[in-house]
Coordinates of C-alpha atoms in Angstrom, one line a residue:
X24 CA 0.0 0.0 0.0
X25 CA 1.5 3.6 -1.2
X26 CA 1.3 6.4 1.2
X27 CA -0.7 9.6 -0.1
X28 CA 1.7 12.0 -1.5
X29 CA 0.9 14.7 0.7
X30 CA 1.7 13.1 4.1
X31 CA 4.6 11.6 5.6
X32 CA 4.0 8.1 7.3
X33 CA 5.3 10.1 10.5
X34 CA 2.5 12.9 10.2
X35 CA -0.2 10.0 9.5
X36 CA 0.8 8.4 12.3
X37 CA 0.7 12.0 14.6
X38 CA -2.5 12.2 13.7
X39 CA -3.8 9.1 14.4
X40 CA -2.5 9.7 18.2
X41 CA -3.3 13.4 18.5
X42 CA -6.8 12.3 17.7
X43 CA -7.6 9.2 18.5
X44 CA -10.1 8.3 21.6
X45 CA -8.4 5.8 23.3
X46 CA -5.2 6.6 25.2
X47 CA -2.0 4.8 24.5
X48 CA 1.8 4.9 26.6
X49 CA 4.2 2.6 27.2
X50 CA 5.9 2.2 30.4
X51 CA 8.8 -0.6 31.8
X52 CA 8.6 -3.0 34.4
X53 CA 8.9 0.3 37.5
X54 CA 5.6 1.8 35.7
X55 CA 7.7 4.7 34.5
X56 CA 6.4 6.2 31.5
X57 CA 8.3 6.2 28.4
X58 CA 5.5 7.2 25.8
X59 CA 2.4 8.7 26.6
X60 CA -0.3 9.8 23.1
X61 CA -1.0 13.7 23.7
X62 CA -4.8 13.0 24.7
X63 CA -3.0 11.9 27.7
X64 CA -0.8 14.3 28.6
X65 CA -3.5 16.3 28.4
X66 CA -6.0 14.4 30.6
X67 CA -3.6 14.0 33.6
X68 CA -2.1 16.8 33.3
X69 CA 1.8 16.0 33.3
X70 CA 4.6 16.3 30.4
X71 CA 6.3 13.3 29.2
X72 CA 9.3 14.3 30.5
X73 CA 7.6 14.8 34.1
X74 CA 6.1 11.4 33.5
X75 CA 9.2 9.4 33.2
X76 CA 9.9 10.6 36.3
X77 CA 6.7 9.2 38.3
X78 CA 5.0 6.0 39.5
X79 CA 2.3 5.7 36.4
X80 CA 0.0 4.2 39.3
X81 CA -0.1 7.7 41.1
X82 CA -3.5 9.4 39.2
X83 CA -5.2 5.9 40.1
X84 CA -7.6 6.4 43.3
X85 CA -6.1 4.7 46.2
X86 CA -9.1 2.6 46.8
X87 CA -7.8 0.8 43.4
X88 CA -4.0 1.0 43.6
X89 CA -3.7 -2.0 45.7
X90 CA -5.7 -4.1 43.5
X91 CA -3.8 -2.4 40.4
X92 CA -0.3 -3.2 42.0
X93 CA -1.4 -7.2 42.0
X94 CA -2.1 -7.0 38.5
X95 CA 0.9 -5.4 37.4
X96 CA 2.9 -8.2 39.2
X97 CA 0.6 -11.0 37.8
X98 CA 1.2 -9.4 34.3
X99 CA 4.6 -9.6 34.7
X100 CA 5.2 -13.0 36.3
X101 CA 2.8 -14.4 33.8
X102 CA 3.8 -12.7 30.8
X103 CA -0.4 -12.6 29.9
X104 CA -2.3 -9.2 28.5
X105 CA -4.5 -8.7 30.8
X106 CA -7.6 -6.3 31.0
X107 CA -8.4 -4.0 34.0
X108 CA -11.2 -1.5 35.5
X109 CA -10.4 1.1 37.9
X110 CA -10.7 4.8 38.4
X111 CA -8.5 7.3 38.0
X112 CA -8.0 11.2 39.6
X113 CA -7.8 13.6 36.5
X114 CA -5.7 17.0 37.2
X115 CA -8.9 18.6 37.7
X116 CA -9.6 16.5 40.5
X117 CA -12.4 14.7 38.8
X118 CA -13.0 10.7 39.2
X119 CA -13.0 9.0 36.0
X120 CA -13.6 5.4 35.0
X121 CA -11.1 3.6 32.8
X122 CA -10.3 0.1 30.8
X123 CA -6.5 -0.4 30.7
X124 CA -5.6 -3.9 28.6
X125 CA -2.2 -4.1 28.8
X126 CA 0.2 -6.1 26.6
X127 CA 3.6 -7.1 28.0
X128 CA 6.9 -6.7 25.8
X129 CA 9.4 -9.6 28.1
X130 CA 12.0 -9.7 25.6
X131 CA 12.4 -5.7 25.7
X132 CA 14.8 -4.2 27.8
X133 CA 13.6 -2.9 31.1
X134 CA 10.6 -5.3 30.6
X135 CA 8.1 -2.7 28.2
X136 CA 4.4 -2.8 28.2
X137 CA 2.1 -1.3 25.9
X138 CA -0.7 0.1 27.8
X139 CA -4.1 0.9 25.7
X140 CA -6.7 3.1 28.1
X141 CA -9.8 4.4 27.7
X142 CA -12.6 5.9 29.3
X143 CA -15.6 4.0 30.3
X144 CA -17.3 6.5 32.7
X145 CA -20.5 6.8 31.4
X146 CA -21.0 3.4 31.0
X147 CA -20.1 2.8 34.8
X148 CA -22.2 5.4 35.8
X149 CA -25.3 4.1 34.0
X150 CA -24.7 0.4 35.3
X151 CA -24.3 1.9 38.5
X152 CA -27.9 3.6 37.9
X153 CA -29.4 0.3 36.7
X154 CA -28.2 -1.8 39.8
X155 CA -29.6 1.3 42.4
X156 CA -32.9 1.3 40.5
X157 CA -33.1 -2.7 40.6
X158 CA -32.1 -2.4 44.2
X159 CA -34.5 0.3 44.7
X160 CA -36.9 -1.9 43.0
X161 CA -36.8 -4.6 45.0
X162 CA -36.4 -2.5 48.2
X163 CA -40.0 -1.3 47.2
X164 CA -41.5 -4.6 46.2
X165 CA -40.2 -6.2 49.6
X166 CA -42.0 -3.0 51.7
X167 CA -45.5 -3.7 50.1
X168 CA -45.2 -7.7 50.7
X169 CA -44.2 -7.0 54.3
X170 CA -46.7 -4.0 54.5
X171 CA -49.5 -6.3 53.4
X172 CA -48.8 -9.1 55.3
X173 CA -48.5 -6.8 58.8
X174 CA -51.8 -5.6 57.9
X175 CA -53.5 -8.6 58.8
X176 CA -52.8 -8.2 62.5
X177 CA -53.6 -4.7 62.5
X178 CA -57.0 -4.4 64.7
X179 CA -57.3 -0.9 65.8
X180 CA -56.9 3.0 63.9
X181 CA -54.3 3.7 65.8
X182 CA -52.3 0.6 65.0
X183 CA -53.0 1.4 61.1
X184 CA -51.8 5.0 61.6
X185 CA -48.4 4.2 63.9
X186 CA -47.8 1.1 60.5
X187 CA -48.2 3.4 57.9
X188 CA -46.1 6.0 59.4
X189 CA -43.4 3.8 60.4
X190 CA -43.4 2.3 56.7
X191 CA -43.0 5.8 55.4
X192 CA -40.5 6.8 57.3
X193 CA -38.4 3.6 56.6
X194 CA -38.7 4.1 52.6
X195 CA -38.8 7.3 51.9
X196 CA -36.6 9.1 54.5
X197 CA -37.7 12.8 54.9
X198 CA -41.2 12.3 53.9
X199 CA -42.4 13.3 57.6
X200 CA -45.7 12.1 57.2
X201 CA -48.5 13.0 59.0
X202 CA -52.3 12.2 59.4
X203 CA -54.6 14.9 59.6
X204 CA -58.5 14.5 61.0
X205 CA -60.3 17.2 59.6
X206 CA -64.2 18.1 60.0
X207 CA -65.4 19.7 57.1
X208 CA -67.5 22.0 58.7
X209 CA -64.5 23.1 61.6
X210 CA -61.6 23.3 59.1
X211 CA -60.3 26.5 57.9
X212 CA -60.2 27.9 54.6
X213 CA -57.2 26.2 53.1
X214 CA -58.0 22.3 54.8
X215 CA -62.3 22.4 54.2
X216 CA -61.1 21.9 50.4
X217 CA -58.8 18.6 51.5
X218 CA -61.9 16.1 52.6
X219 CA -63.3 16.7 48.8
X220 CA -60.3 14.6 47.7
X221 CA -61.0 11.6 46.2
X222 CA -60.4 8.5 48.5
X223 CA -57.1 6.9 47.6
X224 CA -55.9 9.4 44.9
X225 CA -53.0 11.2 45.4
X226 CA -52.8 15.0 45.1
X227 CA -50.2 17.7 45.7
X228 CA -50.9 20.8 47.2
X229 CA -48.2 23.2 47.4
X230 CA -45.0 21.3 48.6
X231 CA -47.0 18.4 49.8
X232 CA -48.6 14.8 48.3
X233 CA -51.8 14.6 49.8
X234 CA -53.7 11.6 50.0
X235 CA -57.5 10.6 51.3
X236 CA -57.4 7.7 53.4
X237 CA -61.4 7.3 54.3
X238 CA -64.3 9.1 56.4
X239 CA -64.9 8.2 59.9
X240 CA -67.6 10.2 62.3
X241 CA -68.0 12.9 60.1
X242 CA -64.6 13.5 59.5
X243 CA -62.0 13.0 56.9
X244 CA -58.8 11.4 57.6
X245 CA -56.2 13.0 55.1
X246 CA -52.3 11.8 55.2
X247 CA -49.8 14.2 53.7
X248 CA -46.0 13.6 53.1
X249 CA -43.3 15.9 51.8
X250 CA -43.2 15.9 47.7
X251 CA -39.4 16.3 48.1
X252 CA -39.3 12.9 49.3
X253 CA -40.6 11.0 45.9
X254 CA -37.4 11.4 43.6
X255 CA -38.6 9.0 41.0
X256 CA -41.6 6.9 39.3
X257 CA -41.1 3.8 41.1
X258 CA -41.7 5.5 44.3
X259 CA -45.4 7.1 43.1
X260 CA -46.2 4.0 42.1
X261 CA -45.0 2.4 45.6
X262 CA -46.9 5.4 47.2
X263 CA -50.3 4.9 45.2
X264 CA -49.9 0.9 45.9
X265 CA -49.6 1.2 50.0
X266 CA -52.6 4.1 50.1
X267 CA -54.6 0.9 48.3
X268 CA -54.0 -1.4 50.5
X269 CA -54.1 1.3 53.7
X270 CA -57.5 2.9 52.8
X271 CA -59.0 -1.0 52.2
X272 CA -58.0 -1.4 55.6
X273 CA -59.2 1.9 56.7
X274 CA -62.9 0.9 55.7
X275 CA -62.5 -3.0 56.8
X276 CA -61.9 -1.5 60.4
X277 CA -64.7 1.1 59.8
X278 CA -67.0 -2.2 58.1
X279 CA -65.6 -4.0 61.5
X280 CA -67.0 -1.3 64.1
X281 CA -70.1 -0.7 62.3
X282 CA -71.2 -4.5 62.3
X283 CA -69.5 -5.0 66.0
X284 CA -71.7 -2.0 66.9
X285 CA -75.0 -3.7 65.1
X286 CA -74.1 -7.5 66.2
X287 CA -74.2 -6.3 70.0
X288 CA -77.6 -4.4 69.2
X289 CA -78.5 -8.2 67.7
X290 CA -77.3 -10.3 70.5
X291 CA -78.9 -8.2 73.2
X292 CA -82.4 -8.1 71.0
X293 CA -82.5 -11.7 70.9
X294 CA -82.4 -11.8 67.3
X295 CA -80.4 -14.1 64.6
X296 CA -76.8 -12.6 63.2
X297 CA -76.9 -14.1 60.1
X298 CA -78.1 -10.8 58.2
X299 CA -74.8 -9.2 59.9
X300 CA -72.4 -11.8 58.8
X301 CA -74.0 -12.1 55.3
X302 CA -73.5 -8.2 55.2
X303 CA -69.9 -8.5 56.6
X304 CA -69.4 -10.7 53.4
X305 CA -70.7 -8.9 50.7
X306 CA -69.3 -6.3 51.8
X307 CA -66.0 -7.8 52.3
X308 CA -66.6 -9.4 48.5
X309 CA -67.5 -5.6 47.3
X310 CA -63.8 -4.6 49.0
X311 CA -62.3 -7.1 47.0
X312 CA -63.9 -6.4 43.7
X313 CA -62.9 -2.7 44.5
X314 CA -59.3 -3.2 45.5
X315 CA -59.2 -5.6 42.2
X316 CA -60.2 -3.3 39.8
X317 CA -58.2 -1.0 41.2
X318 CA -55.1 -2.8 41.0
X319 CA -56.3 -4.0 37.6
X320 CA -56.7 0.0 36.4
X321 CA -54.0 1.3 37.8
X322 CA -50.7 -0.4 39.6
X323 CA -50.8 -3.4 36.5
X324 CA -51.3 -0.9 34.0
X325 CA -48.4 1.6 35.1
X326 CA -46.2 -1.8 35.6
X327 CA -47.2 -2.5 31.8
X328 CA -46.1 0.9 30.4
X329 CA -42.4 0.8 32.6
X330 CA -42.1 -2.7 30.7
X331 CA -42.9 -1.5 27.1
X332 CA -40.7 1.2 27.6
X333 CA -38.0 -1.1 28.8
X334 CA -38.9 -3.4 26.2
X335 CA -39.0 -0.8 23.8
X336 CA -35.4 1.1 24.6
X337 CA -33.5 -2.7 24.8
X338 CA -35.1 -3.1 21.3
X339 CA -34.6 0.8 19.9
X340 CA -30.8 1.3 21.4
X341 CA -27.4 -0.6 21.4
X342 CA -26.4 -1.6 24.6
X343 CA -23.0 -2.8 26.0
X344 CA -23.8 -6.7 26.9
X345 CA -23.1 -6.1 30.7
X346 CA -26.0 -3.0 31.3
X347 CA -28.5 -5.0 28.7
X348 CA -28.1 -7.9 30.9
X349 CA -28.5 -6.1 33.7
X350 CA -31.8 -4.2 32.2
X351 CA -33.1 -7.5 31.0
X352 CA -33.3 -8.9 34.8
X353 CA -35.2 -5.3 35.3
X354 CA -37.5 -6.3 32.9
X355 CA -37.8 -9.7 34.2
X356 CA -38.8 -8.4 37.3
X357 CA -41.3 -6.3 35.9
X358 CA -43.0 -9.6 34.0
X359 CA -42.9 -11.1 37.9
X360 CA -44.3 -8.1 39.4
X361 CA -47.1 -8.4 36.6
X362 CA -47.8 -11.8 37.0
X363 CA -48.1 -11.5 40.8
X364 CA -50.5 -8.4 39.9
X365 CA -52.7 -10.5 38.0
X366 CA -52.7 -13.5 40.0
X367 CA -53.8 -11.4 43.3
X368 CA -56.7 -9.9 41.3
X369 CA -57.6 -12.9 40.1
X370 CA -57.7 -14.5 43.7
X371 CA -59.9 -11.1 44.7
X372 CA -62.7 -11.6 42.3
X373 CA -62.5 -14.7 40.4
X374 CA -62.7 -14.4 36.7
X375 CA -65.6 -15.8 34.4
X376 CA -67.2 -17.2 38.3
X377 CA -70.8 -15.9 37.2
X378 CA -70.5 -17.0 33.6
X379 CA -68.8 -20.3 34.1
X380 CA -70.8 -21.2 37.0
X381 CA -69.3 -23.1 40.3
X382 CA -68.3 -26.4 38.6
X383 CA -66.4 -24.9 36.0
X384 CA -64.8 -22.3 37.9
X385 CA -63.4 -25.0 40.7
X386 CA -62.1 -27.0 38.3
X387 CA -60.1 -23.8 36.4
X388 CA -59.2 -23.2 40.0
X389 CA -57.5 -26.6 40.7
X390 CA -55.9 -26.9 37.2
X391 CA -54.2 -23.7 38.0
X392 CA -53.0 -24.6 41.9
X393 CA -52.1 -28.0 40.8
X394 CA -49.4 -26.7 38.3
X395 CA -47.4 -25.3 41.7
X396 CA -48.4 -27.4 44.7
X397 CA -47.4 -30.5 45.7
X398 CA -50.6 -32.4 46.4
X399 CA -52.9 -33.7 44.2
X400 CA -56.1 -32.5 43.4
X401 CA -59.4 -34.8 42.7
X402 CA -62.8 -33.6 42.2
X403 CA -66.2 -35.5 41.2
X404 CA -69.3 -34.1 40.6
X405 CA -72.6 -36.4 41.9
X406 CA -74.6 -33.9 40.1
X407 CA -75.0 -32.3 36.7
X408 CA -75.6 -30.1 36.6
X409 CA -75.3 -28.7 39.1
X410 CA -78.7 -27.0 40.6
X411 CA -79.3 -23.6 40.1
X412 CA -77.0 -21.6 42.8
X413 CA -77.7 -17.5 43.7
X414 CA -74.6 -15.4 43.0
X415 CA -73.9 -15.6 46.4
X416 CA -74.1 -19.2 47.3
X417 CA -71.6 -19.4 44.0
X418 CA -69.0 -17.0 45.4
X419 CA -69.7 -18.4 49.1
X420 CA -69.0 -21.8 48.2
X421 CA -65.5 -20.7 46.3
X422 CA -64.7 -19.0 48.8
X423 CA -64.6 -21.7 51.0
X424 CA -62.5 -24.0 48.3
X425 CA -60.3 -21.1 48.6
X426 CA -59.5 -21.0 52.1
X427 CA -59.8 -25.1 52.2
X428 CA -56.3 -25.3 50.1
X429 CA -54.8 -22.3 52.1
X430 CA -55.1 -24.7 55.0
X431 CA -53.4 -27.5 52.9
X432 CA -51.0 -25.5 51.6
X433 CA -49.8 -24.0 55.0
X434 CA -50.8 -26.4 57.8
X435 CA -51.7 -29.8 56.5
X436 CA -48.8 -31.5 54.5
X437 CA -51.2 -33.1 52.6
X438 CA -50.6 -35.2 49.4
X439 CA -54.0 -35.6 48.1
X440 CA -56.8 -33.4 48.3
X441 CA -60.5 -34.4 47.5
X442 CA -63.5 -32.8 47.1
X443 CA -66.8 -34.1 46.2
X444 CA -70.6 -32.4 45.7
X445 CA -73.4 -34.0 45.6
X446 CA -77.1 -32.8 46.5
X447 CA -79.1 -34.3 48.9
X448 CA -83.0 -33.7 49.6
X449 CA -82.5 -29.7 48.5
X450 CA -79.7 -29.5 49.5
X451 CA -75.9 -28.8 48.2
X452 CA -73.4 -30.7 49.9
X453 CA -69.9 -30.7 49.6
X454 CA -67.2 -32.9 51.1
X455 CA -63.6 -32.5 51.6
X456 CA -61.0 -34.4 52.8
X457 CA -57.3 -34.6 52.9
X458 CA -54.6 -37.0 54.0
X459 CA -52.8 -34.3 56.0
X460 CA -51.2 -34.5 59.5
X461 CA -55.0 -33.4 61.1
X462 CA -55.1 -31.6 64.6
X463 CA -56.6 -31.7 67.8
X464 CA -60.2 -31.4 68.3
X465 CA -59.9 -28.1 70.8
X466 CA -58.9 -26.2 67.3
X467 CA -62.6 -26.7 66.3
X468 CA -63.8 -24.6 68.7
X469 CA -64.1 -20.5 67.4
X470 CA -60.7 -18.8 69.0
X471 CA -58.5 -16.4 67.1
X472 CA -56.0 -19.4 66.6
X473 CA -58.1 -21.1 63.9
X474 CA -59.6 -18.1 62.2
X475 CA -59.8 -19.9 58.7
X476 CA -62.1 -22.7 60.5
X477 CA -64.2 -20.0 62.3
X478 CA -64.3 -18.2 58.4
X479 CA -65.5 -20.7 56.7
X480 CA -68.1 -22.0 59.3
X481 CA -69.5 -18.2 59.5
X482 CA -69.3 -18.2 55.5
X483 CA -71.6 -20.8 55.3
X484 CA -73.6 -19.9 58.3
X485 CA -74.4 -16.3 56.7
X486 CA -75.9 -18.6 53.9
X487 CA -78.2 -20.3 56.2
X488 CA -76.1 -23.7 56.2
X489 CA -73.5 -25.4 58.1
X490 CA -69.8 -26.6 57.9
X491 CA -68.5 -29.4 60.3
X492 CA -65.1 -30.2 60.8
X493 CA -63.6 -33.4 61.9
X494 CA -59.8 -34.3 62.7
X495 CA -57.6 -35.7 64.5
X496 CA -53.7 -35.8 65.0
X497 CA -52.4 -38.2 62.2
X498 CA -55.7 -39.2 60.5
X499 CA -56.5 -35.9 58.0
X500 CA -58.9 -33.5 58.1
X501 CA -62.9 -34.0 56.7
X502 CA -65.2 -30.9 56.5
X503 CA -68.5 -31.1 55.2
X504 CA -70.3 -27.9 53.5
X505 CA -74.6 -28.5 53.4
X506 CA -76.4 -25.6 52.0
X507 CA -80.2 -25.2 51.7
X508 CA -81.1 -24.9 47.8
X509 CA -83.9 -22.5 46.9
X510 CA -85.0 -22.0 50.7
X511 CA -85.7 -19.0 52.3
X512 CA -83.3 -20.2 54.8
X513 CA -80.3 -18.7 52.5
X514 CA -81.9 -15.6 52.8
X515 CA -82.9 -15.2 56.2

């Protein structure tokens, strides 16, 4: 190959170094430099001549130089290239990121190595950004599992308010949150407007996020945070998820007052409580519904969008292979956090339950828990088809399934699980039983300690029927389920 008339190998190759991106020097076995590109020179802010004179490990942080000093010897004893990451301190005092790969020279005199650098900042930075988002991420997704679950045992306002708080505080530090009760009519100016706030949705006003938890005695319980303290999207999201789940609770404990208030009024007039417990369950079924199309509307949908757009910038951009791996367990986590979405709104209202009907439905239902439990699943039918159920019979008696393979899937170590319906003089019967490690017969009696036994017998109490349990240690569990079939005895 000629050279071009007009340059000079020499000036070709001076412009290829004065120019060039990547830094280049050479330096012996002491790390003193013998070459260094201008680009260099420039960056660190030394002549050749000053660094010939100077450990080429001095503009590397100390943090790194320890690490860096291994790796020279390695190079040396081993005679290998070898590729390196570390930062470096630029004569302006900045810290940079840098890739050396450096090829030894051992048959040189004074041991050269050829030492090719360049700057991989921004990429550090941005991996540095993914892994504190996924963090973050996962930071917030833990919260609202934990948050959820502790909700459970939460029995009194006060306990809700002193949970939310402290869950506040933990993730969003400097949020200083604080629940206002405001009366409507007692407020002034500024705070009247605050109780016409929708309940759940999240507001700002001036520098704070305002958010309507519920109503209580006439008077509106409003909890406001610091804006400052939401730096990113993940975090509104995280925000609009725990008001869900806090102003569900909110109402349940109102829902739980009301009907404690009206079941006392009942027990002292002598009269029967199935109206209350039927009302406790629609209304605890109209919760669900709620809180499911809720979840369904909003959380799921803004978890679809932050995937598309992830999707849609791993498909649109060229990414180093390190920060798209590292964005495609982000989106991995997204799919999770989807499915998990979906799943809990399909365990609050059950899809296609009124237009499948209850034989159909159960048997989606155990196709879909047999693919991850570890028991076995059989269910006949005596009937078909099955008699004509109301809407709340249907969603009673699922219910009940439900909470049946909660108990095998936490407490009974079960391998098989069977359930059989049958009909019997009017009335719809349902049997289960199980192969599980059973329990004592003092659990059958109501107590807090076997609330799903005292949930299921009040279920299908409130429909004017009965459940009976029988167990004992070693031998299983049996519960029978006998509901009254067009009888005015469901709807007393």
């Amino acid at each position: 190959m000629e050279k071009p008339d007009s340059y000079s190998y020499h000036q070709l190759f001076d412009m290829i170094m004065n120019h060039k991106t990547h830094m280049f020097s050479i330096v012996d076995r002491h790390r003193r430099t013998i070459y260094a590109t201008p680009n260099m020179q420039e960056v660190f802010g030394f002549t050749l001549e000053e660094a010939g004179k100077r450990d080429a490990f001095d503009v590397v942080h100390p943090d790194d130089r320890e690490y860096l000093l291994k790796r020279h010897e390695n190079l040396l004893a081993s005679k290998q290239s070898n590729t390196s990451e570390y930062r470096v301190i630029t004569k302006n005092g900045e810290v940079r990121h840098y890739e050396c790969k450096t090829t030894p020279l051992p048959d040189t005199k004074d041991y050269l190595q050829v030492v090719s650098i360049r700057d991989i900042t921004d990429r550090k930075l941005m991996e540095m950004e993914l892994e504190r988002q996924k963090n973050r991420y996962e930071e917030l997704q833990k919260s609202l599992k934990n948050y959820s679950q502790d909700l459970s045992s939460v029995m009194k306002l006060p306990d809700l308010e002193a949970r939310i708080r402290s869950e506040l505080e933990s993730v969003l530090p400097g949020s200083n949150p604080e629940l206002h009760t405001i009366h409507p009519e007692k407020a002034d100016k500024n705070a009247q407007q605050l109780p016409q706030i929708s309940v759940g949705r999240m507001e700002r006003v001036d520098n704070k996020m305002i958010i309507k938890i519920g109503e209580r005695n006439g008077h509106a319980y409003i909890l406001s945070i610091d804006a400052s303290s939401i730096k990113e999207e993940m975090e509104t999201i995280w925000l609009e998820t725990l008001a869900y789940y806090t102003v569900m609770v909110f109402e349940n404990l109102n829902v739980i007052e009301n009907l404690m208030n009206q079941l006392e009024t009942a027990i002292q007039s002598r009269e029967s409580p199935q109206w209350v417990l039927r009302l406790l369950f629609n209304l605890q079924e109209q919760q669900r519904m709620t809180l499911s199309g809720d979840l369904h509307d909003t959380v799921l949908q803004d978890q679809i969008d932050l995937y598309r757009r992830l999707e849609s910038l791993l498909n649109k951009y060229e990414i180093e292979k390190e920060s798209k791996a590292k964005l495609k367990q982000i989106e991995q986590g997204l799919l999770d956090s989807i499915h998990q979405i979906r799943i809990t709104c399909n365990e609050l209202r059950p899809p296609m339950l009124r237009e499948l009907g209850l034989e159909r439905a159960l048997e989606n239902l155990f196709e879909h828990i047999q693919v991850t439990s570890t028991y076995k699943i059989l269910f006949t039918n005596a009937i078909s088809p099955i008699p004509p159920l109301t809407e709340e019979q249907t969603i009673g008696i699922y219910r009940i399934v439900q909470e049946l393979l909660n108990n095998a899937e936490k407490h009974s170590k079960a391998s098989i699980l069977k359930f059989h319906i049958e009909c019997e003089e009017g009335s719809f019967r349902m049997v289960y039983t199980d192969d599980g490690i059973g329990f004592n017969e003092v659990k059958l009696n109501p107590s807090f300690n076997s609330m799903g036994l005292t949930s299921m017998s009040h279920r299908a109490q409130s429909l004017g029927g009965k459940m009976e349990f029988i167990s004992k240690p070693g031998s299983g569990l049996k519960a029978s389920l006998e509901l009254p079939i067009n009888d005015e005895r469901s709807l007393a």
